[in-house]
Coordinates of C-alpha atoms and ligand atoms in Angstrom, one line a residue:
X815 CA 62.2 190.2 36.9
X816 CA 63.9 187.0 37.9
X817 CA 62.6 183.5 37.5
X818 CA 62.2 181.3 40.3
X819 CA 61.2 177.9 38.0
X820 CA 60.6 175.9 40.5
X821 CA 57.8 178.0 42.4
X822 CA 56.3 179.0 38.8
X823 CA 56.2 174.8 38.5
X824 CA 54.4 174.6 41.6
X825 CA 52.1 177.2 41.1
X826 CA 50.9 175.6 37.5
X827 CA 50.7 172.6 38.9
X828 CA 48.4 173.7 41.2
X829 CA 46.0 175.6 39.1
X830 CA 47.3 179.2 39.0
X831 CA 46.8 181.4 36.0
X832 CA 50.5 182.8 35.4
X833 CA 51.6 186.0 34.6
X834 CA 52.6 186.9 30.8
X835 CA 55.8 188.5 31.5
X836 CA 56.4 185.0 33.9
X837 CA 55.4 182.9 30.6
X838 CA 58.2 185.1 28.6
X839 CA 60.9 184.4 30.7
X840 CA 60.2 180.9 30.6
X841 CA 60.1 180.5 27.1
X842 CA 63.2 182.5 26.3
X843 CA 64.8 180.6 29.7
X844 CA 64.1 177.7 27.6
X845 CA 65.3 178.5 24.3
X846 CA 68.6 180.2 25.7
X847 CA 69.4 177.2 27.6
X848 CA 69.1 178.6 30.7
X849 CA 66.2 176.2 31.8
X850 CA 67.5 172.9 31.5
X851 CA 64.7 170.1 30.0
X852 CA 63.5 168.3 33.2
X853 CA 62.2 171.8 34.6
X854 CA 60.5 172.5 31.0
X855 CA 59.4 168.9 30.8
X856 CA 57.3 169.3 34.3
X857 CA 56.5 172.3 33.3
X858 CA 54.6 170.8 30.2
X859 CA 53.0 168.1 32.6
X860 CA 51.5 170.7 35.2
X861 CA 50.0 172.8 31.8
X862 CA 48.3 169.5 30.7
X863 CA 47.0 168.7 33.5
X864 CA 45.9 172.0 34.5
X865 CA 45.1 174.0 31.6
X866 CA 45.8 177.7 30.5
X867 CA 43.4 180.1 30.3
X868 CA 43.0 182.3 26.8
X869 CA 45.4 185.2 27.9
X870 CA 48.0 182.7 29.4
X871 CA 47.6 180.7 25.6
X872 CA 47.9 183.7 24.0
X873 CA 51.0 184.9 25.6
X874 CA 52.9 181.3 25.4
X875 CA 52.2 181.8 21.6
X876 CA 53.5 185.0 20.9
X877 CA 56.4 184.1 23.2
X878 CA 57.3 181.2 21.4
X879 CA 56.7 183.1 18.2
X880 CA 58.8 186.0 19.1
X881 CA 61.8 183.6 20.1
X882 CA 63.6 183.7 16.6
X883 CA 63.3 185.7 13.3
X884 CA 59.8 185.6 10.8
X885 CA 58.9 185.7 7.0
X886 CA 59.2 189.5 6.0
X887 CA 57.8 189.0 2.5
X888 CA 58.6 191.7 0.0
X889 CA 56.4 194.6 -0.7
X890 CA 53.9 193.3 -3.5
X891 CA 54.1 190.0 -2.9
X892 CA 50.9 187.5 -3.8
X893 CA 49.0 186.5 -1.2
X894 CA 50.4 184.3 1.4
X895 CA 48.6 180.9 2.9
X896 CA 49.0 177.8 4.4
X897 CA 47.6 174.4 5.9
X898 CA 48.0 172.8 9.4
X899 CA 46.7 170.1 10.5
X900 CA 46.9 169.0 14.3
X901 CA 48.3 165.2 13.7
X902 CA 46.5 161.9 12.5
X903 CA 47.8 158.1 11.3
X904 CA 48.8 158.1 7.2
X905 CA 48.5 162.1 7.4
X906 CA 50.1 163.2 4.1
X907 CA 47.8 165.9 3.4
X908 CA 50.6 168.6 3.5
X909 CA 53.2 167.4 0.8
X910 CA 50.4 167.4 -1.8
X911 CA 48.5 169.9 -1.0
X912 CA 51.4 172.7 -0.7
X913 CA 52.8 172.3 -4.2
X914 CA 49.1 172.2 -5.5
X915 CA 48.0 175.6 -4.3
X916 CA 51.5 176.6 -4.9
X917 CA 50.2 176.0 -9.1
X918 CA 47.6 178.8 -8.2
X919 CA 49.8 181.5 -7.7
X920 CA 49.4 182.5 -3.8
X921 CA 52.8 181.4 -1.8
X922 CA 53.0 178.6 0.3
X923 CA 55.9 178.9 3.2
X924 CA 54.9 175.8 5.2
X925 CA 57.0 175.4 8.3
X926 CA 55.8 171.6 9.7
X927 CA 57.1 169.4 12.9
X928 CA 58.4 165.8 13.0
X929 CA 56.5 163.1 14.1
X930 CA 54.8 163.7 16.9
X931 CA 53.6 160.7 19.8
X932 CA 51.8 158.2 17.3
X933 CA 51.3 160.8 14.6
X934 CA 53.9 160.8 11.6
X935 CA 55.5 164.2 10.8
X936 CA 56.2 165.7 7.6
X937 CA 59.3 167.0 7.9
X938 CA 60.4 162.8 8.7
X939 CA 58.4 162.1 5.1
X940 CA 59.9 164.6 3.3
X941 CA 63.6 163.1 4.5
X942 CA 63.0 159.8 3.5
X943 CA 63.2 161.6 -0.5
X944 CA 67.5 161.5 -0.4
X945 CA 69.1 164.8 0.0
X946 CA 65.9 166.5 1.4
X947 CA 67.2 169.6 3.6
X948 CA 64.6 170.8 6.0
X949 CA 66.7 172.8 7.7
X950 CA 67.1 176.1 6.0
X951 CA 67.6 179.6 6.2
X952 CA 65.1 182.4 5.9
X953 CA 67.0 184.0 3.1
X954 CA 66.9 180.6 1.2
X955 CA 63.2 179.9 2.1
X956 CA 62.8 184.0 0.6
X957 CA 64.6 182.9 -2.9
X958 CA 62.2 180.2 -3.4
X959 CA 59.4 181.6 -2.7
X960 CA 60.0 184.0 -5.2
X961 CA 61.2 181.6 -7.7
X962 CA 58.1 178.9 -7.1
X963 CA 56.1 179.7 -4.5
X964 CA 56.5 176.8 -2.0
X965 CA 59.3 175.7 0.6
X966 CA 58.5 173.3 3.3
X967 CA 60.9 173.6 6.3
X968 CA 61.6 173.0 9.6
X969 CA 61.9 174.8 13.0
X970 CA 65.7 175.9 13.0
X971 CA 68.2 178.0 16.0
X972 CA 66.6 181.2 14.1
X973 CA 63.5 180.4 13.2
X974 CA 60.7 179.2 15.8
X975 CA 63.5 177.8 18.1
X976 CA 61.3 177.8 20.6
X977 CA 58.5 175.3 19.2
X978 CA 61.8 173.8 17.9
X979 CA 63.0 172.2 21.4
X980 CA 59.3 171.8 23.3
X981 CA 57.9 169.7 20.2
X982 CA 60.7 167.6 20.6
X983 CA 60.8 167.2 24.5
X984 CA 56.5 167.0 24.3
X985 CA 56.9 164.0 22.0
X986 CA 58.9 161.9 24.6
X987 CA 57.4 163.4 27.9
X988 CA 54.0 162.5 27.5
X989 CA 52.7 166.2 26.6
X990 CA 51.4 166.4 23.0
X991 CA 47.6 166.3 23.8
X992 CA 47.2 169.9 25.5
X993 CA 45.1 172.1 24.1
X994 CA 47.2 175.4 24.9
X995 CA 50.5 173.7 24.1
X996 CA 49.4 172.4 20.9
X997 CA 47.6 176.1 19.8
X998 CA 51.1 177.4 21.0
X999 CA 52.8 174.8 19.0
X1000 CA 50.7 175.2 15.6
X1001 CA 50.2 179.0 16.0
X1002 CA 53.6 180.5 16.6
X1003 CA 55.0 178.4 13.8
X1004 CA 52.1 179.3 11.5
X1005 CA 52.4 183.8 12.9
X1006 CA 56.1 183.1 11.9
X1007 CA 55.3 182.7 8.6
X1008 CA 53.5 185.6 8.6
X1009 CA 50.4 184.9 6.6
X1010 CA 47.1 186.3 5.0
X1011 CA 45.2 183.1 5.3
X1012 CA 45.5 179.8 7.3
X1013 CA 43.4 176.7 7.4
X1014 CA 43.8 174.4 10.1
X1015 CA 43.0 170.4 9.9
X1016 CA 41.5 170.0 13.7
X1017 CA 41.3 165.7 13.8
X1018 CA 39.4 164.1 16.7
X1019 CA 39.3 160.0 17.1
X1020 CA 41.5 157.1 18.4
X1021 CA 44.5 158.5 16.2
X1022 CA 44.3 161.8 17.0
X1023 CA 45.4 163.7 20.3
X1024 CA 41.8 165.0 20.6
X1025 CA 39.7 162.0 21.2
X1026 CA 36.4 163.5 20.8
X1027 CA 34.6 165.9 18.0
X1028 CA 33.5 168.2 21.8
X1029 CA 37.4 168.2 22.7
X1030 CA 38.8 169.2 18.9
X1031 CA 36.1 172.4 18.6
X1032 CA 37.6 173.6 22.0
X1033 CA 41.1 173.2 19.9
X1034 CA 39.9 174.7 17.1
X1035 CA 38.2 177.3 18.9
X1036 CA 41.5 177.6 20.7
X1037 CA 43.7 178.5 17.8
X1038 CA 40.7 180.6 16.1
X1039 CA 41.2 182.8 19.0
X1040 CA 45.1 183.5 18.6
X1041 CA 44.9 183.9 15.1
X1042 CA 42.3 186.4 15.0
X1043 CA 44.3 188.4 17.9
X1044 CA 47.1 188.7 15.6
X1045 CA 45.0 189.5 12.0
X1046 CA 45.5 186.1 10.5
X1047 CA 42.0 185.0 8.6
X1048 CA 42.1 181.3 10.3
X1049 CA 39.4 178.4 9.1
X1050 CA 39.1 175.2 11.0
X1051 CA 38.0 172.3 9.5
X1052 CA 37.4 168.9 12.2
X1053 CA 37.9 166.1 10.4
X1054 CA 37.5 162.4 11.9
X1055 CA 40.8 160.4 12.3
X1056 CA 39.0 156.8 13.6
X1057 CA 40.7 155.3 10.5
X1058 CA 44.1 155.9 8.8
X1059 CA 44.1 158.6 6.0
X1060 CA 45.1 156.7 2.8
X1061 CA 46.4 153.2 2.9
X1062 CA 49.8 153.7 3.3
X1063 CA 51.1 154.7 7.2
X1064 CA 54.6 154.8 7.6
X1065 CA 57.6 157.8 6.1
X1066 CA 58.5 156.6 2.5
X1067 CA 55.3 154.7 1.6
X1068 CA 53.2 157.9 2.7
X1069 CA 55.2 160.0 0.2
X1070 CA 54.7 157.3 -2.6
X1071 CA 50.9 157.8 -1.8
X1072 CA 51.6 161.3 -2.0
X1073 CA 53.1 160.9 -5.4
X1074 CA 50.0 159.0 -6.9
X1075 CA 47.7 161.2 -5.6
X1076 CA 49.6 164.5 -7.0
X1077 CA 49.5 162.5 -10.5
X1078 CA 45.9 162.5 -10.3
X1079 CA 45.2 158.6 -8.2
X1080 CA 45.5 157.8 -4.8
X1081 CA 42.8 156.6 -2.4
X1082 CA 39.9 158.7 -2.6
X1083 CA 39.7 160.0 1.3
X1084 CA 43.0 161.6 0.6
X1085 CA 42.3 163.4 -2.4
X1086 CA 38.8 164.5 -1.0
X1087 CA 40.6 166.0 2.1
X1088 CA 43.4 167.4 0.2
X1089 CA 41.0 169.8 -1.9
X1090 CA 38.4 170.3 0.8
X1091 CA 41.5 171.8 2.8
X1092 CA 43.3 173.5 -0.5
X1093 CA 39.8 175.6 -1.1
X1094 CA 39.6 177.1 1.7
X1095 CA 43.1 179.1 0.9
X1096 CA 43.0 178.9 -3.2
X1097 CA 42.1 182.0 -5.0
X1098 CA 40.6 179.2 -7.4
X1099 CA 37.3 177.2 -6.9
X1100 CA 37.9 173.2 -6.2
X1101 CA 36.8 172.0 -10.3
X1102 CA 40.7 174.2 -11.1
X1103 CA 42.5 172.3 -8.1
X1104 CA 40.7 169.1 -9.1
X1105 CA 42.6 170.1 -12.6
X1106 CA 45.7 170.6 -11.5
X1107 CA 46.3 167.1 -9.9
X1108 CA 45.1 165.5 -12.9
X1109 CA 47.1 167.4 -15.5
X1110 CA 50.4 166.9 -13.8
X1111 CA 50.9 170.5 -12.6
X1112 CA 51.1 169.7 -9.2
X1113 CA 52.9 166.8 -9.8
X1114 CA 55.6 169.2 -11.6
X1115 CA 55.0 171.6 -8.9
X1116 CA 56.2 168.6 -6.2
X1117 CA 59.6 168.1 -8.5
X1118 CA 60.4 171.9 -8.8
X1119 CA 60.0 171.7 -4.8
X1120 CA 62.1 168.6 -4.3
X1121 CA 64.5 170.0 -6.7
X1122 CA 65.0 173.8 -4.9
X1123 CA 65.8 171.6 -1.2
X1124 CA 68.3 169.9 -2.7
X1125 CA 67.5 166.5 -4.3
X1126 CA 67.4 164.8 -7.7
X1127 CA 63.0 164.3 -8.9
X1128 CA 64.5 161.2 -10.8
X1129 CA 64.7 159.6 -7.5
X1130 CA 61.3 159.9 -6.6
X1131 CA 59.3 157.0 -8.6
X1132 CA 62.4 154.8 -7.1
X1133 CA 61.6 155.5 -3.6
X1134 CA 60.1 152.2 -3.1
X1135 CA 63.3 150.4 -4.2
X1136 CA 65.6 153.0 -1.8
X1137 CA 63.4 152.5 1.3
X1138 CA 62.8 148.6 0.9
X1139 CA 62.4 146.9 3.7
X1140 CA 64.2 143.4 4.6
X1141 CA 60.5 141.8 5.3
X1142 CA 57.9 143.0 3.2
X1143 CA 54.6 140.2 4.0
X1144 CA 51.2 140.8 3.7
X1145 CA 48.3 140.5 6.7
X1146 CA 46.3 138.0 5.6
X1147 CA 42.5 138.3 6.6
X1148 CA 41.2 135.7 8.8
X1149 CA 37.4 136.1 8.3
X1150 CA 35.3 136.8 5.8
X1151 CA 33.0 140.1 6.2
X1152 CA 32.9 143.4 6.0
X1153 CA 35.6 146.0 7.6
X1154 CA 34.5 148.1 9.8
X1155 CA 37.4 149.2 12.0
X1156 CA 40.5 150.2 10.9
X1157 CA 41.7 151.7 15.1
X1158 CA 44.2 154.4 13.4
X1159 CA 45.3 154.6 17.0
X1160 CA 46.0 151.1 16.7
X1161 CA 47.8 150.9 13.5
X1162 CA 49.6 154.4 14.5
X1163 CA 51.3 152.4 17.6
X1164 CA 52.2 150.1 15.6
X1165 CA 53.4 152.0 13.1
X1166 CA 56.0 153.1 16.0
X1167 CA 56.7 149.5 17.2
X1168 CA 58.6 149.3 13.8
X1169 CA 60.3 152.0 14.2
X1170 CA 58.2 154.7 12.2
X1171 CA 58.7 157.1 14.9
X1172 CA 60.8 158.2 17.7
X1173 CA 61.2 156.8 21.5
X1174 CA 63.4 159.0 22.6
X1175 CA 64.6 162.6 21.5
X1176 CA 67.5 162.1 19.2
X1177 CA 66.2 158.9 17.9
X1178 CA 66.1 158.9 14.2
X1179 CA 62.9 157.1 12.2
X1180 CA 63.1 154.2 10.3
X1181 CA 62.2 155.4 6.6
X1182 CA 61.2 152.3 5.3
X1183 CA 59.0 150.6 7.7
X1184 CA 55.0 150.7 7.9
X1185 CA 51.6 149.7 6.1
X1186 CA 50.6 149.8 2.9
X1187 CA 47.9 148.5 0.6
X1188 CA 45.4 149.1 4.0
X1189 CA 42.1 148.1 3.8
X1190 CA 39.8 150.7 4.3
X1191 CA 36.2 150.9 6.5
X1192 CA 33.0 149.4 4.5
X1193 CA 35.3 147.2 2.0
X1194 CA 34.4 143.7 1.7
X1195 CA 37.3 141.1 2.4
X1196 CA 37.2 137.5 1.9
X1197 CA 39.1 135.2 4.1
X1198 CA 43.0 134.8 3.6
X1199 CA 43.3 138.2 1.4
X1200 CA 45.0 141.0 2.5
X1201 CA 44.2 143.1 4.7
X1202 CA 47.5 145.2 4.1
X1203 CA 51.1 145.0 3.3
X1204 CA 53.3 145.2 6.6
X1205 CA 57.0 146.6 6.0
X1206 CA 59.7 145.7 9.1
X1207 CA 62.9 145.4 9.6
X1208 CA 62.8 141.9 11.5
X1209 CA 60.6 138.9 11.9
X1210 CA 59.9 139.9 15.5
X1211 CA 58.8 143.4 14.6
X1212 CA 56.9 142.2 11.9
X1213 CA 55.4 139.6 14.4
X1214 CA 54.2 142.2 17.0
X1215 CA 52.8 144.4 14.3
X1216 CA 50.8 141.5 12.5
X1217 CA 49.3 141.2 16.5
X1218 CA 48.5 144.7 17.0
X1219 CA 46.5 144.6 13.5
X1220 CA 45.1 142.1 14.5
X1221 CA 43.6 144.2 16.9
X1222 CA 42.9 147.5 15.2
X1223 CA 40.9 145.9 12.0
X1224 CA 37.5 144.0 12.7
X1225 CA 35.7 142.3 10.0
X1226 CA 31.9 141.5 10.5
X1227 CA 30.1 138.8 8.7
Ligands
URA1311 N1 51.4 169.9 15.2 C1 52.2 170.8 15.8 O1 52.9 171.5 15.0 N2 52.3 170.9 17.1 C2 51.5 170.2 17.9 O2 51.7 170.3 19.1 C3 50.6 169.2 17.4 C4 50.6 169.1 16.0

């Protein structure tokens, strides 16, 4: 069968359910080169306008899984699970949570995306640790899962191509917040890894790409459906994302979060959220996981990690110092009151006004640039404290950052 694109554009755009040998060729048109971007891009504008149906989702997913290699784990191997979560503001859920239910003996091969419209990715985190390769192999992802049960990686040419090149032509195209592309998105990734057991973060609010708890169920629903159709146990948890996660938005200050919270501190929303997701896929119950982050296991889990992609742990409590910022100023408050907004769709845009995130494809991300020290909803502030810590690279970024807080955080008397 040959591929007319421009008619199978047309007929999206105008509401048609496609065929799912049509939705093959397209994919594998895409990842061979063959379809050039700007036919793919209008492509992914007619599907989020117009929808896909289950069958249509269904088939764009196993395409896009089927468009590289997968984890073959050995025979015998311990159970394997993971987390994904659909994208929020100060999201660093992932790079504690997989070395922590790494400590509990199941495998953990978490294959994550950049940063995505105003969400921050973890593969862009995980890079601002020096050295940190995303990019590798299955074979070398196989060695370390069977030396200590965890690898976080990217999409590569072999592995998930597919999700590889639309993820990063969605995120400058305007076509993240589609419910089939983003179940095609998360799922084939997540198929690819070929698990027993996934639990998916589903976040509706201003700084997620489902705005309300109606739309993220549907998106939850969505993926529920795919996995089950291809044996995976799936849980979806919806989780609000009207306020950062944490206090810290931005690459290197997320991972510093990270660190605190894997030795046991960080803010409490994050470690709540890290075990209520970790649970789901443990074989142990929560009081063991709450164990393991305040004895340090996870924490030495997290350096064993670091250590197998390629970098040196001693770096890590100097991450602050490597990713410094020229301009480093807090926000001062300018009423007294309570918080009680914190817009993370706000504070997420600009988060990419520094330079957080990408503009165009091949931009890279500014590692050291964000919030930290962010006030959180219900806290009482008194005039002139701060409200947070903002981290730029000039006085005019810094300027139209301190306005766009300004914005996102209101303080009642
Ligand atoms: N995370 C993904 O991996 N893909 C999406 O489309 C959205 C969030």
């Amino acid at each position: 069968m040959k591929l007319h694109v421009p008619t199978l554009i047309s007929r999206k755009r105008e509401g048609e359910a496609l065929d799912p040998a049509e939705i093959r060729l397209l994919v594998d048109g895409y990842t061979s080169g063959e379809i050039p971007d700007y036919q793919m891009s209008a492509f992914a504008m007619a599907v989020y306008f117009k929808g896909m149906n289950a069958v249509e989702t269904a088939a764009l997913t196993r395409a896009m899984l089927e468009s590289g290699d997968v984890f073959e784990h050995p025979a015998g191997h311990p159970p394997v699970v993971d987390k994904h979560s659909t994208g929020g503001i100060g999201d660093k859920v992932s790079l504690i949570l997989a070395p922590l239910v790494a400590c509990t003996g199941v495998w953990v091969p978490m294959v994550s995306g950049r940063g995505l419209g105003i969400t921050g990715g973890t593969l862009d985190k995980l890079e601002s640790i020096p050295g940190f390769k995303v990019g590798i192999s299955l074979a070398e992802a196989g060695t370390m899962l069977e030396k200590i049960g965890v690898v976080m990686m990217g999409q590569t040419d072999r592995f998930c191509p597919a999700d590889k090149k639309l993820y990063a032509l969605r995120d400058v195209t305007g076509t993240v917040p589609s419910i089939p592309l983003i179940t095609a998105s998360i799922m084939s990734k997540k198929l690819a890894e070929s698990l027993d057991k996934l639990v998916l973060d589903v976040k509706f609010g201003s700084g997620a790409f489902m705005k309300t708890e109606a739309d993220a169920r549907v998106l939850a629903d969505s993926m529920i459906a795919v996995g089950k159709e291809m044996g995976v146990e799936v849980h979806a948890i919806l989780n609000p994302m009207a306020e950062p996660l944490g206090r810290a938005v931005g690459n290197s200050l997320e991972v510093v979060e990270s660190l605190d919270c894997l030795e046991g501190g960080g803010p409490a929303d994050l470690r709540q959220l890290v075990l209520d997701l970790a649970e789901k896929i443990s074989p142990v119950p929560r009081v063991e996981l709450e164990g393991m982050l305040d004895d340090g296991r996870a924490r030495r889990k997290f350096d064993e990690l670091v250590s197998a992609h390629g970098c040196n742990p001693a770096d890590l409590p100097r991450l602050g110092d490597i990713h410094r910022a020229p301009l480093i100023r807090e926000f001062p408050a300018p009423d007294t009151g309570t918080v009680v907004k914190v817009d993370a769709g706000i504070v997420g845009q600009a988060a990419l006004q520094l330079g957080a995130g990408r503009a165009r494809a091949n931009d890279g991300v500014d590692h050291a640039v964000g919030f930290d020290q962010l006030v959180k909803c219900g806290e009482p502030i008194h005039q002139g404290h701060p409200l947070c810590r903002i981290h730029a690279r000039t006085v005019v970024d810094f300027e139209i950052a301190e306005a766009m807080l300004g914005q996102a955080i209101v303080i009642e008397p």
